[in-house]
Short mmCIF file of C-alpha atoms in Angstrom, two decimals:
data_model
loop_
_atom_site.label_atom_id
_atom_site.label_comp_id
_atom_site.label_asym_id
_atom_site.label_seq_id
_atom_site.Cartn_x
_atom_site.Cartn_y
_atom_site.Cartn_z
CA UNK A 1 -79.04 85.69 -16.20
CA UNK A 2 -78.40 83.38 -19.30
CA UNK A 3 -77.23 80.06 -19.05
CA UNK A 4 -74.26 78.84 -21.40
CA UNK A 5 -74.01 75.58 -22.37
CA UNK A 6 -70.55 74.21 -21.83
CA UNK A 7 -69.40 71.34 -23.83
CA UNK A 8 -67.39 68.69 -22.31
CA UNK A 9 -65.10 66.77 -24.92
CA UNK A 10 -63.55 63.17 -23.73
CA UNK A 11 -59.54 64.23 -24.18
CA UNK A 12 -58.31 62.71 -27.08
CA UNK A 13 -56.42 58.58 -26.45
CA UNK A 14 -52.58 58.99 -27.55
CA UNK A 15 -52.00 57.56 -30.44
CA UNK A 16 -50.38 54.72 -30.68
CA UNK A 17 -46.26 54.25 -31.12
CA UNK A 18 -45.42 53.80 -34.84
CA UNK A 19 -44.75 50.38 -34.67
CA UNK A 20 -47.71 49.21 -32.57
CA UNK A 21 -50.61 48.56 -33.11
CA UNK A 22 -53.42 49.39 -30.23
CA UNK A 23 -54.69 45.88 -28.51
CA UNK A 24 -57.60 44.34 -29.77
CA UNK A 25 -60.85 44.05 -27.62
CA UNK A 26 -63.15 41.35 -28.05
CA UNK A 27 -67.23 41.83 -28.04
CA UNK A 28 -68.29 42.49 -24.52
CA UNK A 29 -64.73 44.74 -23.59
CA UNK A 30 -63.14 41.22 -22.46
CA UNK A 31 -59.77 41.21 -23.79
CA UNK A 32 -58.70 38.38 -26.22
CA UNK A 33 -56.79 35.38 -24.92
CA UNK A 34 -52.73 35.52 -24.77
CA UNK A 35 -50.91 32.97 -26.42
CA UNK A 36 -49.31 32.03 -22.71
CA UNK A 37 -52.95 31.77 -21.28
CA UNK A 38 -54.22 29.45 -24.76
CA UNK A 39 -50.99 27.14 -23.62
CA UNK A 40 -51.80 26.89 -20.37
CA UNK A 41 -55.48 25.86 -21.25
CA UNK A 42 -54.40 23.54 -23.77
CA UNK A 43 -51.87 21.91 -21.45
CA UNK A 44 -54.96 21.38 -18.68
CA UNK A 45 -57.69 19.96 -21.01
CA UNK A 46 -54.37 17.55 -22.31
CA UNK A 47 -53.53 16.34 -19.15
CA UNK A 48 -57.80 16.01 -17.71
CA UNK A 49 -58.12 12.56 -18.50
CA UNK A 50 -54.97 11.19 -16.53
CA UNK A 51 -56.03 13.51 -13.81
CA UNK A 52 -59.64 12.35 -13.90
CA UNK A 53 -58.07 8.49 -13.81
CA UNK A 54 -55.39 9.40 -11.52
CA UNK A 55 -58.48 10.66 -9.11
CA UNK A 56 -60.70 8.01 -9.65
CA UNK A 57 -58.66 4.83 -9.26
CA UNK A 58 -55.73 6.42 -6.97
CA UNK A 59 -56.54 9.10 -5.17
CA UNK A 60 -60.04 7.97 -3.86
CA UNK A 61 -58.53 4.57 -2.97
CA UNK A 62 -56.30 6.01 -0.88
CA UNK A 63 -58.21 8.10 0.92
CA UNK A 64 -60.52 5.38 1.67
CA UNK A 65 -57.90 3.28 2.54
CA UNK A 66 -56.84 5.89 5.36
CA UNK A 67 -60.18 6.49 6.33
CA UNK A 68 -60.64 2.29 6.83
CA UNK A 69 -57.51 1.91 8.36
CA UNK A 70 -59.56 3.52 11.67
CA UNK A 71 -62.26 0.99 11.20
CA UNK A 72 -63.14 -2.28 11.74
CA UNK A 73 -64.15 -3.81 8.24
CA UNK A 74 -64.99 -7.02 6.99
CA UNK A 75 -66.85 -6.47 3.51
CA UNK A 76 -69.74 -8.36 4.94
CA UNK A 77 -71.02 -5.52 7.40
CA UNK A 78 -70.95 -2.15 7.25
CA UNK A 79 -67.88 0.04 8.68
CA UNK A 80 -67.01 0.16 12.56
CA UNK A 81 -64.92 3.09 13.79
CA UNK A 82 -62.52 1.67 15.79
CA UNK A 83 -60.25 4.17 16.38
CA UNK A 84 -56.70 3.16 16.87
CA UNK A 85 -57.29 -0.01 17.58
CA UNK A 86 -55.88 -1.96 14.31
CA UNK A 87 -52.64 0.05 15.37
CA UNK A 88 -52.70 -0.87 18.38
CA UNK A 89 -52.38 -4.53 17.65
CA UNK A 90 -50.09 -4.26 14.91
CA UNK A 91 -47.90 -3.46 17.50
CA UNK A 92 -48.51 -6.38 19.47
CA UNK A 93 -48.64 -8.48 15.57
CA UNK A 94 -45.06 -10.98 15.78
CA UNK A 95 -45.79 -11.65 12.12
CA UNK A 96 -46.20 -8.34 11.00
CA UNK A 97 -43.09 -7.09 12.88
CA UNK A 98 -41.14 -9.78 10.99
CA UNK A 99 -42.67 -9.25 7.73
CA UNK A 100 -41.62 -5.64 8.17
CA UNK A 101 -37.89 -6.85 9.50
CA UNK A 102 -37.90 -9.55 6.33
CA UNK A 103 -38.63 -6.09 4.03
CA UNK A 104 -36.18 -4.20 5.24
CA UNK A 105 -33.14 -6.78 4.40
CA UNK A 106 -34.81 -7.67 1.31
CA UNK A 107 -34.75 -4.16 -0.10
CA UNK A 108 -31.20 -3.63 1.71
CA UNK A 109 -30.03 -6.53 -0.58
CA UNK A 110 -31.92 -6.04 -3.56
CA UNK A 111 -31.51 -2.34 -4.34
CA UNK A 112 -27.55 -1.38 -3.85
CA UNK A 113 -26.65 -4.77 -5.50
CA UNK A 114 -28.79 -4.46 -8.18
CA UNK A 115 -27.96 -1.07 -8.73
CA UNK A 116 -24.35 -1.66 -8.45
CA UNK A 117 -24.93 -4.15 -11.41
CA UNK A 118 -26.39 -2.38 -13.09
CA UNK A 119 -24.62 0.75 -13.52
CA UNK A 120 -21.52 -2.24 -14.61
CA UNK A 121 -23.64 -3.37 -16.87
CA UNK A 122 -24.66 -0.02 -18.35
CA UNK A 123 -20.65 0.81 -18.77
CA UNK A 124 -20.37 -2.41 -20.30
CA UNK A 125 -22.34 -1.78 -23.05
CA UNK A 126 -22.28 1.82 -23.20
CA UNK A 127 -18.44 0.96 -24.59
CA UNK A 128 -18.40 -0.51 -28.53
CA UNK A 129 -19.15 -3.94 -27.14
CA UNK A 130 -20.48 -5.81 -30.35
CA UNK A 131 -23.98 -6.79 -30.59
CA UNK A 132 -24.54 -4.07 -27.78
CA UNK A 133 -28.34 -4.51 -29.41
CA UNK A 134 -28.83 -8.55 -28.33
CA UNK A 135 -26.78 -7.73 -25.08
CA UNK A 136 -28.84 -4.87 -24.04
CA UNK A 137 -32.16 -6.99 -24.92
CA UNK A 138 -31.40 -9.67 -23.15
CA UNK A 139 -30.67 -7.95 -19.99
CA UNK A 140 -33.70 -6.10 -20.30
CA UNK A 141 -35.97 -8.91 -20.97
CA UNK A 142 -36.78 -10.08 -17.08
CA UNK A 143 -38.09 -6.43 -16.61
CA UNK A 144 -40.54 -7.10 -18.91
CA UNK A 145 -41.63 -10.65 -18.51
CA UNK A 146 -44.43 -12.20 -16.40
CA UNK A 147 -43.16 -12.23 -12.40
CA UNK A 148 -45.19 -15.13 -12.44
CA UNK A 149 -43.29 -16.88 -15.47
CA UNK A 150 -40.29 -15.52 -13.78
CA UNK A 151 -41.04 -17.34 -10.01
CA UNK A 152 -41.90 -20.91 -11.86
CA UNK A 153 -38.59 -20.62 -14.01
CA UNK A 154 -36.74 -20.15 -10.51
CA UNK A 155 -39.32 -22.74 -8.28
CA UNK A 156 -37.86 -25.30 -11.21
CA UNK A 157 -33.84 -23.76 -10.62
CA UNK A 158 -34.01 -23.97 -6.89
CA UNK A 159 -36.17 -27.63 -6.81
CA UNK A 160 -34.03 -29.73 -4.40
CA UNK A 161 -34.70 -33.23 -6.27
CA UNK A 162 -34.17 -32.23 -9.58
CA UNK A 163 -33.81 -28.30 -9.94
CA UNK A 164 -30.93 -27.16 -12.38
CA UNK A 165 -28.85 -25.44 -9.37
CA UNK A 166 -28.16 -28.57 -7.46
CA UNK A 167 -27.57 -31.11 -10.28
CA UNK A 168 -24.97 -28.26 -11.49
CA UNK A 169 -23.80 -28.44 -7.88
CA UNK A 170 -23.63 -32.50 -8.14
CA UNK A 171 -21.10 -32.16 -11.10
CA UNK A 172 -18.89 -30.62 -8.01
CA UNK A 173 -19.61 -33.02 -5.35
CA UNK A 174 -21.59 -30.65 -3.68
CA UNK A 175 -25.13 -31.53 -1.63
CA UNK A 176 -27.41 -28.37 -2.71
CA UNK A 177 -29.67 -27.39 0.46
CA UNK A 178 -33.68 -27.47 -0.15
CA UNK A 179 -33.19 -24.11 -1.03
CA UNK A 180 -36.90 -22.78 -0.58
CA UNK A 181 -37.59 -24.89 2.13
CA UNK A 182 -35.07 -23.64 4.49
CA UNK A 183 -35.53 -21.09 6.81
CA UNK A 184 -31.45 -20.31 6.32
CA UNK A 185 -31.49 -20.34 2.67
CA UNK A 186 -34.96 -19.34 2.20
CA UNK A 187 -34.67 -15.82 1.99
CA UNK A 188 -31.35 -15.36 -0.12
CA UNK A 189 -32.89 -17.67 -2.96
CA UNK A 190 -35.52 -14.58 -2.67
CA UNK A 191 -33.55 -12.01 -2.48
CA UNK A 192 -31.08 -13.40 -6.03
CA UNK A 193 -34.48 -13.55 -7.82
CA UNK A 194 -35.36 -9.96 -7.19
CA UNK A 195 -31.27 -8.57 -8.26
CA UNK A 196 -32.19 -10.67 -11.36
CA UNK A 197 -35.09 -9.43 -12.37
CA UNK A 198 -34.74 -5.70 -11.65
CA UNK A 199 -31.40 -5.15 -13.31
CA UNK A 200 -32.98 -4.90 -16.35
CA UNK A 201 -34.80 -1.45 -15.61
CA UNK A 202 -31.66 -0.02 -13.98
CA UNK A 203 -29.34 -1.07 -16.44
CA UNK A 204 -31.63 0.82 -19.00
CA UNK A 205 -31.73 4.27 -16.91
CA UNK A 206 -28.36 3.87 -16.19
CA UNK A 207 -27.61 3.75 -19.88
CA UNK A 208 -29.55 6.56 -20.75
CA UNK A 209 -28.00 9.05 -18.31
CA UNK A 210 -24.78 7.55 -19.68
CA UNK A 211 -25.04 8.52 -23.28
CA UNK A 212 -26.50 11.63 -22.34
CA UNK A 213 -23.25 12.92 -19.94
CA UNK A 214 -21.16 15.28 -22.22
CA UNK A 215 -17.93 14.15 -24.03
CA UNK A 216 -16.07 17.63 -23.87
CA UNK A 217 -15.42 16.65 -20.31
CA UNK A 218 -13.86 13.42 -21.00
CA UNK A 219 -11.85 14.85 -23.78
CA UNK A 220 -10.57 17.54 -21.10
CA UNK A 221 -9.98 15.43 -18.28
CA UNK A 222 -7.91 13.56 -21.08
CA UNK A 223 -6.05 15.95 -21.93
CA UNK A 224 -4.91 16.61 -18.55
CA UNK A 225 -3.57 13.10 -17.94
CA UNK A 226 -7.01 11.67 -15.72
CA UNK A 227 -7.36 7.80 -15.82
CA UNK A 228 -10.20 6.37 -16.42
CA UNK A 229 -10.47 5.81 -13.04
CA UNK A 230 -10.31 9.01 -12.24
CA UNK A 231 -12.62 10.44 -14.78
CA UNK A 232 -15.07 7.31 -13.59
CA UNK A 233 -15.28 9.11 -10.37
CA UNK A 234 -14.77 12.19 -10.58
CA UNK A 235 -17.00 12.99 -14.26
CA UNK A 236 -19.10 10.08 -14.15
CA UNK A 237 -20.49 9.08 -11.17
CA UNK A 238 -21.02 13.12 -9.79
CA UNK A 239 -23.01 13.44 -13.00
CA UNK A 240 -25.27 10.44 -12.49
CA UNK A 241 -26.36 11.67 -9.03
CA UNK A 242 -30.15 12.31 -10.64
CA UNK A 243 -29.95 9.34 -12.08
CA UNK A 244 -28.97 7.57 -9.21
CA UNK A 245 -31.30 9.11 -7.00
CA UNK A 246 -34.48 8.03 -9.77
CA UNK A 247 -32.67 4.40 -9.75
CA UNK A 248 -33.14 4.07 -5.66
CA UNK A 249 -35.58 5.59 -5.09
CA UNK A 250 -38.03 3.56 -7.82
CA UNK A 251 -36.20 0.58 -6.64
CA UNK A 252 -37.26 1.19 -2.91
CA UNK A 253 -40.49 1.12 -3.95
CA UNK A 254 -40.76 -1.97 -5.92
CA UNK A 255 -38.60 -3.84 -3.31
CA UNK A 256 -41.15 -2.64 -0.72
CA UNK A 257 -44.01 -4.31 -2.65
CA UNK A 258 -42.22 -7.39 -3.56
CA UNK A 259 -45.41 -9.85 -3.73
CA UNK A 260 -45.52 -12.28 -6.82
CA UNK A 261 -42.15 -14.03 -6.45
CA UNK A 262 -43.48 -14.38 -2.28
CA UNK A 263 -46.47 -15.86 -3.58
CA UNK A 264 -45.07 -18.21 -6.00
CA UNK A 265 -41.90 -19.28 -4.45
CA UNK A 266 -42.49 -19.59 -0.73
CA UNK A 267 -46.15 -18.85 0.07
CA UNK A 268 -44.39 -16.33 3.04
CA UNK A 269 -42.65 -19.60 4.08
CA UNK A 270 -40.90 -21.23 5.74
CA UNK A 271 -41.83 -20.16 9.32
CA UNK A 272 -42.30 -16.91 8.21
CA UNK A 273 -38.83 -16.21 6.85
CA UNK A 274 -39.84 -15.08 3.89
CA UNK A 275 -42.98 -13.25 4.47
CA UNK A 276 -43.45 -9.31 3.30
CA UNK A 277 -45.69 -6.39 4.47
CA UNK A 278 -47.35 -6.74 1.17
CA UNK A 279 -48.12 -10.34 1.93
CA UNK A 280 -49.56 -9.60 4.86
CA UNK A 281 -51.62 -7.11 3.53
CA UNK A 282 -52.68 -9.42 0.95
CA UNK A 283 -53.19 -12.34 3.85
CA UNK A 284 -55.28 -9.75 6.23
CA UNK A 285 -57.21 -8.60 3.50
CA UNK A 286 -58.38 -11.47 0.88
CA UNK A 287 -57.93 -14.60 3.38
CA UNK A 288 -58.90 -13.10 6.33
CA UNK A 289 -61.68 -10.60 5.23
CA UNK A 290 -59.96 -7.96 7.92
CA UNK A 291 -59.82 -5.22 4.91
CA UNK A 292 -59.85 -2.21 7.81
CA UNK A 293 -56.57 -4.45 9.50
CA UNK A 294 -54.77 -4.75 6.06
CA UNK A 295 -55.66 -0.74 5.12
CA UNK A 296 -54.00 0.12 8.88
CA UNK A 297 -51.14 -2.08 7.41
CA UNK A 298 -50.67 -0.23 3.81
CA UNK A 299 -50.66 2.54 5.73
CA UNK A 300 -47.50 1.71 7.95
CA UNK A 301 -46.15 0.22 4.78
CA UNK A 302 -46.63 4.19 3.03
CA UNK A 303 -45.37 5.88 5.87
CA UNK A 304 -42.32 3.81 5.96
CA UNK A 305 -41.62 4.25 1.90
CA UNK A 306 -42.38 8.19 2.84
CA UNK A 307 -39.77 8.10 5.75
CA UNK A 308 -37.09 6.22 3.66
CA UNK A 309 -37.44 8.79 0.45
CA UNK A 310 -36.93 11.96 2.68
CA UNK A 311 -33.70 10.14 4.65
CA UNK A 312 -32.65 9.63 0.90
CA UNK A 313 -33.70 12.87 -0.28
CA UNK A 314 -31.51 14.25 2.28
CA UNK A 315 -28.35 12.21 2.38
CA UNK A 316 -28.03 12.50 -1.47
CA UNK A 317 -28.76 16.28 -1.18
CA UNK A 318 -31.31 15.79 -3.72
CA UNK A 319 -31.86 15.71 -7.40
CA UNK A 320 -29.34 17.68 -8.89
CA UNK A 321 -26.82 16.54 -10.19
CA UNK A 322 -22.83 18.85 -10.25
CA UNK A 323 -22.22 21.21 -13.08
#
């Protein structure tokens, strides 16, 4: 019996819609790179280098600071585990337990007062206040200068022989305290420093978010007979939630690692009145050579900071702000 020979054709592709055109392959059969992908790249090889430095000098610091805060550490010798035993005694640490108590009241002070002035400040000169430009510089300028420049400027105010506060005081008959000296007065000379400096930054934001609210809603809330009392709380402040919420939170964190004006002003003094975790960090760390101590410290001092942005987090519902 003959055999046939049966030929197999491959069916014909469908031709493409009129319109389209059929996609491109690349050499090999890989298919060529969509625009969405080419962004995507481009966005990771932009932002490499800040990840490489934020990995390098962040990351790997604090992983080794968790991992020392379990040893015992005194740059001299090599690492001892020591389990929880730096945690252990920072229980049993009076100093520490006040620095942490003397943090706590300093950042209660600091941050709503400062952002209370701030956000007057910002409504100040959001209005056509005249030379809004010097106003808004000057306000700004301790945010940017030296905390060290800042602390002598204020060691010379609060100096109890011949300091500018207590000869102003003197006009009114008034004996001015040793203001840095006393354990009473001590920590509220501290505590006006940091409003001082720090209104500058929260002015700024506070501005921003300001000129950025929209003015149809005014104009409505106008037209409807609202004060500007009303409109202040009601438009304003509902719309400056995000705002706020960047404003303490950032401020938390700086209060928290309040060191420089410590340093300068009161040394942690007097009788440890004035004395902050950071301090005692720095203390354990670069006077006492106990660098697996001060990492079990940083770490209470993170975990605390951690625990105070989710309480935040929560009460203010988050970032969003009400359309």
């Amino acid at each position: 019996m003959g055999t046939t020979s049966v030929l197999r054709t491959r069916p014909a592709r469908p031709a493409a819609p009129v319109g389209r055109t059929a996609p491109k392959r690349a050499v090999g059969g890989r298919r060529p790179m969509g625009p969405g992908r080419r962004r995507r790249r481009a966005g990771l090889l932009l932002v490499a280098p800040a990840l490489l430095h934020a990995s390098l000098w962040i990351g790997l610091p604090v992983v080794a600071s968790v991992v020392l805060a379990f040893t015992e550490y005194d740059v001299l010798t090599a690492p001892r585990f020591a389990g929880l035993d730096n945690f252990r005694e920072l229980l049993g640490d009076a100093v520490f337990r006040k620095s942490v108590v003397n943090t706590v009241v300093y950042t209660f002070f600091t941050v709503p007062f400062g952002m209370a002035l701030g956000l007057l400040l910002a409504l100040a000169l959001h209005t056509g206040l005249r030379a809004r430009g010097f106003f808004r510089t000057a306000v700004f300028l301790p945010q940017v200068t030296a905390t060290v420049a800042i602390a002598l400027v204020w060691l010379w105010i609060y100096n109890p022989g011949n300091g500018l506060l207590n000869t102003l005081l003197s006009f009114l008959g008034i004996d001015g305290p040793a203001w840095l000296s006393s354990t009473s007065w001590a920590m509220p000379s501290v505590i006006l420093v940091g409003i001082w400096q720090g209104i500058g930054m929260k002015m700024l934001i506070y501005l921003a978010a300001l000129q950025s609210l929209p003015k149809e809603l005014y104009e409505a809330a106008s037209v409807d007979g609202a004060s500007k009392v009303r409109q202040f709380f009601s438009i304003t402040l509902p719309l400056l939630k995000p705002a706020t919420f960047f404003v303490l939170i950032t401020s938390m964190i700086s209060a928290f690692q309040s060191f420089d004006q410590i340093y300068i002003l009161t040394d942690g003094g007097p009788a440890n009145s004035t004395t902050m975790m950071t301090y005692e960090i720095y203390k354990s760390a670069f006077r006492e050579f106990r660098v697996g101590y001060a990492c079990a410290q940083s770490l209470v001092l993170f975990l605390l900071l951690m625990g105070f942005t989710l309480v935040n987090r929560r009460i203010m519902g988050g970032t969003r702000g009400h359309n």
